[in-house]
Short mmCIF file of C-alpha atoms and ligand atoms in Angstrom, two decimals:
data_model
loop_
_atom_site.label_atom_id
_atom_site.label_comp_id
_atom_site.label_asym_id
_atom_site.label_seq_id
_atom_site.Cartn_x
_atom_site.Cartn_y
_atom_site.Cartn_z
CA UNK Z 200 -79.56 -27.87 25.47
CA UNK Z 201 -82.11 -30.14 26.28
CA UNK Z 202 -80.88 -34.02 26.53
CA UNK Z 203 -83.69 -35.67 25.03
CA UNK Z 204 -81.64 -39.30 24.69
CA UNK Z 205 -78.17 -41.37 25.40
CA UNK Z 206 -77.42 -44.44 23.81
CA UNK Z 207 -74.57 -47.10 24.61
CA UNK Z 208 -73.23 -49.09 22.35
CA UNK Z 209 -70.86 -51.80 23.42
CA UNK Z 210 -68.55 -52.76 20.47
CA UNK Z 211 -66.03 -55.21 19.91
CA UNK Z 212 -63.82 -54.86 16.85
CA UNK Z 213 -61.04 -57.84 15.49
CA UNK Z 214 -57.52 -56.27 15.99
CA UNK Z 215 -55.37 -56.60 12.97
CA UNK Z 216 -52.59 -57.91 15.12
CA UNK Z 217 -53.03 -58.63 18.59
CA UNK Z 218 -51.60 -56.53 21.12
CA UNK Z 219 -49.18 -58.25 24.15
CA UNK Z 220 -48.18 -56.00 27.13
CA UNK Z 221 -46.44 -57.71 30.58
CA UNK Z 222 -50.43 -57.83 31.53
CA UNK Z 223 -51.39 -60.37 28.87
CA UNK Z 224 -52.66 -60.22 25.28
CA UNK Z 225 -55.47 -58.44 23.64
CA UNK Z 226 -57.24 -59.77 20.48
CA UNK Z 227 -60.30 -57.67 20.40
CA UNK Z 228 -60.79 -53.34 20.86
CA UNK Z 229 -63.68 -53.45 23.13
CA UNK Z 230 -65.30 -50.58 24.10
CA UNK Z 231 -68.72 -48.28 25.12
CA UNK Z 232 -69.57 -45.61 22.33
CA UNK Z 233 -71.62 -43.20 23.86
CA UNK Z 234 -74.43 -40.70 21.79
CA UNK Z 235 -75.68 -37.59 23.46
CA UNK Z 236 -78.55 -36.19 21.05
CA UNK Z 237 -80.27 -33.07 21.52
CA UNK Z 238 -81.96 -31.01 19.39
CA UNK Z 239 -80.87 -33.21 16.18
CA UNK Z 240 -77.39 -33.15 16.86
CA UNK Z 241 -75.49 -35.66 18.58
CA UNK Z 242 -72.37 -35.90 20.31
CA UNK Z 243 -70.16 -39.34 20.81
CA UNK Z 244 -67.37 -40.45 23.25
CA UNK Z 245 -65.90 -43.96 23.73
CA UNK Z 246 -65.23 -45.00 27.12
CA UNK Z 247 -61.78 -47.07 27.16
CA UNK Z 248 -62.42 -49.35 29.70
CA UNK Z 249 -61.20 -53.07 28.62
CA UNK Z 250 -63.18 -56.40 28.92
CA UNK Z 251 -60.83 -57.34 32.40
CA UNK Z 252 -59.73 -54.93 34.84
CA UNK Z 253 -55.53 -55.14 33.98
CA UNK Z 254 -54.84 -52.04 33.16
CA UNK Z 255 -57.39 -49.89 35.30
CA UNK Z 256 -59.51 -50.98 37.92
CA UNK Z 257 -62.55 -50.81 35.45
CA UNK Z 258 -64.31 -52.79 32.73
CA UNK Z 259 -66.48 -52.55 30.01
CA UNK Z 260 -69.79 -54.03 32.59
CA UNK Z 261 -68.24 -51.75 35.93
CA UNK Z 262 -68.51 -48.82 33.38
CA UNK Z 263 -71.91 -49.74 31.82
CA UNK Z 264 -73.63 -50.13 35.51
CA UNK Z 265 -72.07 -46.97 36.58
CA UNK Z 266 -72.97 -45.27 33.45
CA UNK Z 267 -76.95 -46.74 33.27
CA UNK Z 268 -77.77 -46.22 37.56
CA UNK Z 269 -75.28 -43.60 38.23
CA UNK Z 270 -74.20 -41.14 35.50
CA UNK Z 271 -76.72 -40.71 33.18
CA UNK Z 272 -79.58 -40.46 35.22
CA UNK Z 273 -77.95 -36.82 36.52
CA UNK Z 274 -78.17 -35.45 33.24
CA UNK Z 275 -81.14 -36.93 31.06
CA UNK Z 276 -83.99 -34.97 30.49
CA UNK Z 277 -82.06 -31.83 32.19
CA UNK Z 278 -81.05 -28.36 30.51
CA UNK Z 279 -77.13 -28.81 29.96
CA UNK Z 280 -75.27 -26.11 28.23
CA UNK Z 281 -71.54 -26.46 29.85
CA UNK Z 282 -68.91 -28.80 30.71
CA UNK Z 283 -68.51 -27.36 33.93
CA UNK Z 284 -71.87 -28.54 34.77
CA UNK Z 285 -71.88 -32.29 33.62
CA UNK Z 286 -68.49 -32.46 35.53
CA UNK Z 287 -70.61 -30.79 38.39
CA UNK Z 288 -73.04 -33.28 38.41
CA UNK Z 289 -70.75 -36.29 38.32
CA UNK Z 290 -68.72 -34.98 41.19
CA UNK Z 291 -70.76 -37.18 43.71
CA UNK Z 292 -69.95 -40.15 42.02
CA UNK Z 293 -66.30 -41.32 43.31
CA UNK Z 294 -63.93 -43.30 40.81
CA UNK Z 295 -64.98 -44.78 37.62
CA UNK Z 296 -63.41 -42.34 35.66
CA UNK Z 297 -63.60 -44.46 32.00
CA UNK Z 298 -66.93 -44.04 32.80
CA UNK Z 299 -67.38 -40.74 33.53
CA UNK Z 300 -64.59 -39.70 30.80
CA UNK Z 301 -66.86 -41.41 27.72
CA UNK Z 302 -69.95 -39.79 28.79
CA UNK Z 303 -68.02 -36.06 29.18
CA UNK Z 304 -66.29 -36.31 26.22
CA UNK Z 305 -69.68 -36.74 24.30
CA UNK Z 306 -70.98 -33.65 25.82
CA UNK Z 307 -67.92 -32.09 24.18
CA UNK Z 308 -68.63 -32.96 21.11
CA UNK Z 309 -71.91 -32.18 21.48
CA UNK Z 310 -71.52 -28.35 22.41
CA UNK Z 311 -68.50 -28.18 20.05
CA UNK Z 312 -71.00 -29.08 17.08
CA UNK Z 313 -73.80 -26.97 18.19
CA UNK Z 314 -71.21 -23.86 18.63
CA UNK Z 315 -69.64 -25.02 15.21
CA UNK Z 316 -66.20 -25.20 16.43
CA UNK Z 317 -63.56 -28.18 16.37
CA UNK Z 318 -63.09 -30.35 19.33
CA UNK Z 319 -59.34 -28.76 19.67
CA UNK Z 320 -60.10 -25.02 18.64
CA UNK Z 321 -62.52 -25.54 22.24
CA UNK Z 322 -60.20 -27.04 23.92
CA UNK Z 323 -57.50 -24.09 23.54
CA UNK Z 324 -55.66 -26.50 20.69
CA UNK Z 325 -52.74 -24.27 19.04
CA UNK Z 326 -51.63 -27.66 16.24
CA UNK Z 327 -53.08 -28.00 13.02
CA UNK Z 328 -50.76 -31.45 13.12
CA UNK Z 329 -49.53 -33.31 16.06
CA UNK Z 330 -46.49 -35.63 16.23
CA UNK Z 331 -47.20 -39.43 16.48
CA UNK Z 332 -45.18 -42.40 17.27
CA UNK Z 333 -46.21 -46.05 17.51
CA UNK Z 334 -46.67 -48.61 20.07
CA UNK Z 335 -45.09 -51.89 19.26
CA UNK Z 336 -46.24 -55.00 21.53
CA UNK Z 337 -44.20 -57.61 22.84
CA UNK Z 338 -43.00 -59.75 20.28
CA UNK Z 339 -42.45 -63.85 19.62
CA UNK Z 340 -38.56 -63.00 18.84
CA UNK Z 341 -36.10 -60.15 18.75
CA UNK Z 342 -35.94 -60.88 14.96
CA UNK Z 343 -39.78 -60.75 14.60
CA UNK Z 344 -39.45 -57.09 16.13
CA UNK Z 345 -36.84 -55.57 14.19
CA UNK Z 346 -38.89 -56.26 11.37
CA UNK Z 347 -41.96 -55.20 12.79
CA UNK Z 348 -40.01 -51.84 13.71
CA UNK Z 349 -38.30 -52.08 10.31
CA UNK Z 350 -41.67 -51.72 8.77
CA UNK Z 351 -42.87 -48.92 11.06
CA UNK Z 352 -40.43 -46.96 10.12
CA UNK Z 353 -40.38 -47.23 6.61
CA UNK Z 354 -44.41 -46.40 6.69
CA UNK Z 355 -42.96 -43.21 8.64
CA UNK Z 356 -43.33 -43.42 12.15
CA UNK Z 357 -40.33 -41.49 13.55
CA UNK Z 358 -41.11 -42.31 17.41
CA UNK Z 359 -40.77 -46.03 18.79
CA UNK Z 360 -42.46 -47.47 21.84
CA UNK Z 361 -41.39 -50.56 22.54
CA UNK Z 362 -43.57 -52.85 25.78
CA UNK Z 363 -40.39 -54.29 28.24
CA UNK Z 364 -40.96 -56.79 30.81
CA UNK Z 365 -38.98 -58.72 33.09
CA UNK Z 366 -36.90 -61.51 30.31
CA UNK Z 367 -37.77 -59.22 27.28
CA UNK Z 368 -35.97 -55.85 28.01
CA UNK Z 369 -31.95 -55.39 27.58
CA UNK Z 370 -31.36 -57.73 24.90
CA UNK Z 371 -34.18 -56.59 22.84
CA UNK Z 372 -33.19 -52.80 23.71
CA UNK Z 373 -30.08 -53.09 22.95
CA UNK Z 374 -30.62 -54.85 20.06
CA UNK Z 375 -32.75 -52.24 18.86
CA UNK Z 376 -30.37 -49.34 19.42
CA UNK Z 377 -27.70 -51.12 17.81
CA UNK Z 378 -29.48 -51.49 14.26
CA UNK Z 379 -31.07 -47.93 14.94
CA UNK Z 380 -28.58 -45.81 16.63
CA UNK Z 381 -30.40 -42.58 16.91
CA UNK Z 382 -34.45 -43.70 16.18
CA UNK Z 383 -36.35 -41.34 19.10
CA UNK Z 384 -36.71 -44.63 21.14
CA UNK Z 385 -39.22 -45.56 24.60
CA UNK Z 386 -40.30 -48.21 26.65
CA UNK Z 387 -43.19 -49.07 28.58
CA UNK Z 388 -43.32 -51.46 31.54
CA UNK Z 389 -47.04 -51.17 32.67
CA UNK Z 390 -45.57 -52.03 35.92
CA UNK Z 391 -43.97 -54.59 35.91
CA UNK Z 392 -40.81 -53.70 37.78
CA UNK Z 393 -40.71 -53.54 41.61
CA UNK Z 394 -37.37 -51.15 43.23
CA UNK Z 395 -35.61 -54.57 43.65
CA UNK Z 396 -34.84 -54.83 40.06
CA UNK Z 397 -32.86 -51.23 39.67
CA UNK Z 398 -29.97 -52.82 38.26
CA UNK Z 399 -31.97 -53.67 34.86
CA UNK Z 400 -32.99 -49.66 34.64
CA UNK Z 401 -29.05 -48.08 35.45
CA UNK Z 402 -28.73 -50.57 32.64
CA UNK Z 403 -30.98 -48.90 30.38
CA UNK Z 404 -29.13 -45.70 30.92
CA UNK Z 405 -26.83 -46.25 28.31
CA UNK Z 406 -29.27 -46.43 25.46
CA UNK Z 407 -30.21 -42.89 25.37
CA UNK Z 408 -33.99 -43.43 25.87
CA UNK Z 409 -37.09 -40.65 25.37
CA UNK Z 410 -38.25 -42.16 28.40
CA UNK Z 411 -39.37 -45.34 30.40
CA UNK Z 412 -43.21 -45.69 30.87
CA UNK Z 413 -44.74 -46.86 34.17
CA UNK Z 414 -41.83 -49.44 35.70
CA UNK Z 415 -43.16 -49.71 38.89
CA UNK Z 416 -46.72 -50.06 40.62
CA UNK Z 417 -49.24 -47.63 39.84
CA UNK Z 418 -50.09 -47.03 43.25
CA UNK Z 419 -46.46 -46.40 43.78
CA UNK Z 420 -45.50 -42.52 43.40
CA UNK Z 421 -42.62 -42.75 45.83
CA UNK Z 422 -40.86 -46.10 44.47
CA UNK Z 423 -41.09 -44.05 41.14
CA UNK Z 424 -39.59 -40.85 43.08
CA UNK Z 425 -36.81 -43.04 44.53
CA UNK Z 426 -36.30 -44.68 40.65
CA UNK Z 427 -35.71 -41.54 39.22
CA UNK Z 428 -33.54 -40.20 41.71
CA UNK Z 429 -30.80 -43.10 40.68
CA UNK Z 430 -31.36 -43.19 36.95
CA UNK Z 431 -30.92 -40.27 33.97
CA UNK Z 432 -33.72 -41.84 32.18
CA UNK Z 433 -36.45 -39.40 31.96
CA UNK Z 434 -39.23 -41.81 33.97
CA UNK Z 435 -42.66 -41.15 32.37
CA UNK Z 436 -45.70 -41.86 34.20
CA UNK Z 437 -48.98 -43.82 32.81
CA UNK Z 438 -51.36 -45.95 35.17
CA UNK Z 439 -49.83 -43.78 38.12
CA UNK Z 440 -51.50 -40.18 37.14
CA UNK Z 441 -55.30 -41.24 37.39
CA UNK Z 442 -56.49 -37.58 39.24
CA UNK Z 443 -54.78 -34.35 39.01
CA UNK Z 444 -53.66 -34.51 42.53
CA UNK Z 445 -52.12 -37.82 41.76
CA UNK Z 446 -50.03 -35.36 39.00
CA UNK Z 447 -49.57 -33.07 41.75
CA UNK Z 448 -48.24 -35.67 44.35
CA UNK Z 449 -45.81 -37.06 41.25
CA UNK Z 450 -44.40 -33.61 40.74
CA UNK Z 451 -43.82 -32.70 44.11
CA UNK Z 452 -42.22 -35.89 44.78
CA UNK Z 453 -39.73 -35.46 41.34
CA UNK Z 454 -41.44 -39.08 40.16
CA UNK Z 455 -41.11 -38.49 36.69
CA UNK Z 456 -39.87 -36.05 34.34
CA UNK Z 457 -42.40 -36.31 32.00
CA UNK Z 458 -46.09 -37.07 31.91
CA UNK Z 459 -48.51 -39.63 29.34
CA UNK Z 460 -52.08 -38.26 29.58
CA UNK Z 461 -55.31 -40.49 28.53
CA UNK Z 462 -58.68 -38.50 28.71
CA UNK Z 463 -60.10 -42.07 29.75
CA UNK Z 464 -57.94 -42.27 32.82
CA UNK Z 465 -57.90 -39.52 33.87
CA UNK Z 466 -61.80 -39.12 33.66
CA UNK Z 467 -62.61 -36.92 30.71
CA UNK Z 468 -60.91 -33.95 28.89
CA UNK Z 469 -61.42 -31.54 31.64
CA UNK Z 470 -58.89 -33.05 33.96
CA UNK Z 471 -56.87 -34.09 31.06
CA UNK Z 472 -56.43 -30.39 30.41
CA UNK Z 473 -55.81 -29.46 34.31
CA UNK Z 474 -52.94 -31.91 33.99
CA UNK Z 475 -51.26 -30.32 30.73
CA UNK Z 476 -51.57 -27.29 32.19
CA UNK Z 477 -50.36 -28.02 35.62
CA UNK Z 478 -47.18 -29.86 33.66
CA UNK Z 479 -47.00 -26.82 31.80
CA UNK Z 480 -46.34 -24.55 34.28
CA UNK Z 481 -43.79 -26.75 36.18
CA UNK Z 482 -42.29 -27.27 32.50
CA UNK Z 483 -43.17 -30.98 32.64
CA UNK Z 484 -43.74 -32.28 29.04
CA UNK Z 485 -46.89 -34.44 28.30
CA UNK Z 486 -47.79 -36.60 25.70
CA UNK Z 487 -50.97 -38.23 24.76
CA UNK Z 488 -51.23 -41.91 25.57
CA UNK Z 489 -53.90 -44.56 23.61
CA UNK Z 490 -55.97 -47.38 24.30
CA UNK Z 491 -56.26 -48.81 20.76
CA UNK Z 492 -59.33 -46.36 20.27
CA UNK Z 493 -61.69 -46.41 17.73
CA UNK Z 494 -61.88 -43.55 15.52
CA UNK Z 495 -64.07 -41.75 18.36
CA UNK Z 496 -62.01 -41.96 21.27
CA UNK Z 497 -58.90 -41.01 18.31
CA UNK Z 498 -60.53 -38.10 17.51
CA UNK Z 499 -60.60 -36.58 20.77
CA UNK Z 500 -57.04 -37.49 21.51
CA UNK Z 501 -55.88 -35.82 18.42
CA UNK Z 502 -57.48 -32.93 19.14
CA UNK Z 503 -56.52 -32.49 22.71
CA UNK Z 504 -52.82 -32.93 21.57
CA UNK Z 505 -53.37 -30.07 19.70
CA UNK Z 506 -52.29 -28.63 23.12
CA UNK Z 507 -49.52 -26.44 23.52
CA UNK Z 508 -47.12 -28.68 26.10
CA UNK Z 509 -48.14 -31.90 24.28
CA UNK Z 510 -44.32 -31.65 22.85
CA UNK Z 511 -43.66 -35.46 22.76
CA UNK Z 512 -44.80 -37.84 20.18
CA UNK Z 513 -48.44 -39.53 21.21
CA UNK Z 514 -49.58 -43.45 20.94
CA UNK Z 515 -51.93 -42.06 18.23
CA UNK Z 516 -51.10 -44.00 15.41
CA UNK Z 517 -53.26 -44.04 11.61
CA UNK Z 518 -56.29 -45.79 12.11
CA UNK Z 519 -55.15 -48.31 10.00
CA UNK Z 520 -52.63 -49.84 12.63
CA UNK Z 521 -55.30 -51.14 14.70
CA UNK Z 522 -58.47 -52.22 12.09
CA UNK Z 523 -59.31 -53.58 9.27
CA UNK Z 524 -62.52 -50.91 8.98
CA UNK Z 525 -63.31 -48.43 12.15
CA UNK Z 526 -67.34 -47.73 13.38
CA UNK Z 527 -66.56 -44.47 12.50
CA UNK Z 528 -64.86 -42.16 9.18
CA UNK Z 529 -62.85 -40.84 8.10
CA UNK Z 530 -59.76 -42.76 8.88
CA UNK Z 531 -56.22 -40.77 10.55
CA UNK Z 532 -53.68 -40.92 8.46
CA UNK Z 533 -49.99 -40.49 8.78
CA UNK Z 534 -48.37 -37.59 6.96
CA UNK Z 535 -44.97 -38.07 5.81
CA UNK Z 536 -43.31 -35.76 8.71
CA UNK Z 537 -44.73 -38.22 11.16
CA UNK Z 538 -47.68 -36.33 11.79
CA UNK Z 539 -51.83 -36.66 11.79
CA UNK Z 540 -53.52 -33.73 10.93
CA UNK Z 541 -56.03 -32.14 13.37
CA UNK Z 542 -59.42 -32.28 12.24
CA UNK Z 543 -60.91 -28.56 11.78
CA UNK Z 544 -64.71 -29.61 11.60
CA UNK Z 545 -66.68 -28.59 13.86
CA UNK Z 546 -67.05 -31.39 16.61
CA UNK Z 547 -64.52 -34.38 16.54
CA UNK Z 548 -64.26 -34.55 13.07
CA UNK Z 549 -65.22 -38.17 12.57
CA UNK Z 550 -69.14 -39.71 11.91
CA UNK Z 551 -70.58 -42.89 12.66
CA UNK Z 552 -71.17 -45.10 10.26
CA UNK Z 553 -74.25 -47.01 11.47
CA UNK Z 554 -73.84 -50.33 9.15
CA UNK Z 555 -70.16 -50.97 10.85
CA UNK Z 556 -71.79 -49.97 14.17
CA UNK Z 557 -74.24 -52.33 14.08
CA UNK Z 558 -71.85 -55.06 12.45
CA UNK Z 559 -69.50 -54.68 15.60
CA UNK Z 560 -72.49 -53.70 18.22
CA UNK Z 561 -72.91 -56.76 21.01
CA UNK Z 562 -74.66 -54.60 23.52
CA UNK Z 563 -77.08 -51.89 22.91
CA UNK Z 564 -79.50 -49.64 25.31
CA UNK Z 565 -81.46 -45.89 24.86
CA UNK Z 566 -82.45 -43.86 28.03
CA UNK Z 567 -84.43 -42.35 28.35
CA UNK Z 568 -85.52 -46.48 28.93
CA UNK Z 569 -88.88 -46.83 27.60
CA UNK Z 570 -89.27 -50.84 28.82
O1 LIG I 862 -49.78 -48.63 28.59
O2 LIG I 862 -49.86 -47.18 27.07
C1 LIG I 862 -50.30 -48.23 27.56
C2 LIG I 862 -52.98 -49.71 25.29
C3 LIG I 862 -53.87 -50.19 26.22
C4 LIG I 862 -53.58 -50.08 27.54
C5 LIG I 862 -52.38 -49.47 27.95
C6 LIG I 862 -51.49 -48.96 27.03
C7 LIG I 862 -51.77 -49.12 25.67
C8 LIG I 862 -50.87 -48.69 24.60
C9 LIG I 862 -51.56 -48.43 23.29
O3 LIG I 862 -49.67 -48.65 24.71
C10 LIG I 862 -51.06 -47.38 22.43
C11 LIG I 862 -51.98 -47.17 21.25
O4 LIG I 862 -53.18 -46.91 21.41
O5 LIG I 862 -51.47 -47.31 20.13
MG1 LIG I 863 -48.45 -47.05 29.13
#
């Protein structure tokens, strides 16, 4: 297929409720939607990176340079017909892998549309529904959270993740588990643990956890290995697994028991699914991780949790957790089981809708760049 344009589309959308992690707060979803058109179809992918660099090393103006002098130029104007060869021609480009990830993922869609499949029938997807839990932020007051949770669960989210950090963590977990005593329940540090503070995780033994999500520095796979060793916890492993040798290196070194995969961190669905199936084979289970995604970068996680050994509940949540109205339609919705049905369109099973594009658009350019 011939790639006659790109466009990138920087969007910033209101959250409904801002999100707090231990790295700060969010108020906006900001993000790079990505178009691949070629012979009148066109294929979109949202590149996660965030306005600062606090969760990965990238952000939304590292990820538009690299995308505008580095990434694009290798496949505009060329014949493109695989994956395999858009990954081939971004190999020389080191890091940046929100980058790289929004611009494969669009190719996906792409060839998925032109060979009128679904986004997960081409990725091997075996689900017609995946399991979903929800990601619940740090919170004013332990009374404030119980009835956020409270109201989570009565919309029918059956999996819990709460964000811990050093001051808001056994009080608030226990407090949770003692109103709840059997709610599939998880945590998620994003680091902000060092090994000095075990006591705090033998702690969090006792209240029969899924899992705890990235305690410890991302760089550090052997402080997690060390962790695990002294805890029964299941450790789970986020900002950590950026590469599949960085899963490879985790699993040799018994760092976690159980993996989160993110197509944007990981830099695109290709490596994504190298890591399930590396996990798979070591009978690791994954689940799919979010970044507050639009309905673009939603689709694609829905349909790569279509996976086989994407057994755990994902951070994919109805689209109407995050936003008032999405850039693109139809909404997810949670079924009553706690699921979101995988789209079965061919493609990602969502459309643009160009007037709430351009409401939420701050930053637009076309290549080829015609001055
Ligand atoms: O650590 O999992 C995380 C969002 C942005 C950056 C990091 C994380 C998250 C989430 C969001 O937890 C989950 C969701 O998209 O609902
Ligand atoms: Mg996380």
């Amino acid at each position: 297929m011939k790639i006659e344009k790109i466009e990138l589309h920087h969007v910033e959308l209101p959250f409904l409720h801002p999100f707090e992690s231990s790295r700060g707060i969010t108020f906006n979803k900001t993000c790079i939607i990505i178009s691949v058109h070629s012979g009148g179809i066109t294929g979109y992918g949202e590149c996660s990176a965030e306005a600062g660099p606090w969760y990965s090393a990238e952000t939304i103006v590292t990820a538009w340079h690299i995308l505008e002098e580095f990434l694009i130029p290798q496949v505009i104007g060329q014949d493109i017909n695989t994956i395999e060869e858009v990954v081939q021609k971004f190999s020389p480009i080191r890091g940046n892998r929100m980058a790289k990830a929004g611009l494969e993922n669009a190719f996906w869609d792409l060839f998925a549309k032109a060979g009128s499949v679904s986004l997960s029938k081409m990725m091997g997807g075996v689900r017609d529904k995946i399991p979903v839990g929800v990601s619940i932020g740090i919170q004013p007051s332990i009374n404030k959270l119980l009835e956020v949770i409270e109201k989570f669960l009565a919309d029918g989210y059956r999996r819990i993740k709460i964000k811990i950090k050093p001051g808001w963590d056994f009080e608030v977990i226990r407090s949770v588990r003692e109103r709840w005593h059997d709610i599939l329940l998880q945590v998620d540090a994003n680091s902000a643990y060092t090994l000095e503070q075990i006591k705090i995780f033998k702690e969090l033994d006792q209240f029969n956890l899924l899992l705890i999500e990235q305690p410890l520095n991302y760089e550090d796979i052997s402080g997690h290995s060390k962790l695990q060793a002294l805890i029964k916890t299941p450790l789970c492993l986020d900002e950590s697994i950026y590469s599949l040798e960085r899963a490879i290196l985790a699993l040799e070194l018994n760092a976690c028991k159980v993996i989160n995969i993110k197509p944007g961190r990981v830099g695109g669905f290709i490596t994504a699914i190298k890591i399930h199936d590396l996990c798979k084979g070591k009978g690791i289970p994954v689940w799919c991780g979010g970044m507050y995604e639009t309905n673009i970068g939603r689709a694609g996680n829905v349909a790569l949790a279509s996976l086989s050994n994407f057994t755990l509940p994902g951070d994919i949540s109805a689209s109407s957790r995050y936003f008032k109205e999405d850039i693109a339609l139809p909404d997810f919705i949670l079924n009553n089981d706690s699921t979101i049905t995988v789209p079965s369109m061919p493609g990602i099973g969502v459309d643009i809708k160009y007037n709430k594009l351009l409401r939420y658009r701050i930053k637009h350019q076309s290549f080829p760049n015609k001055g």
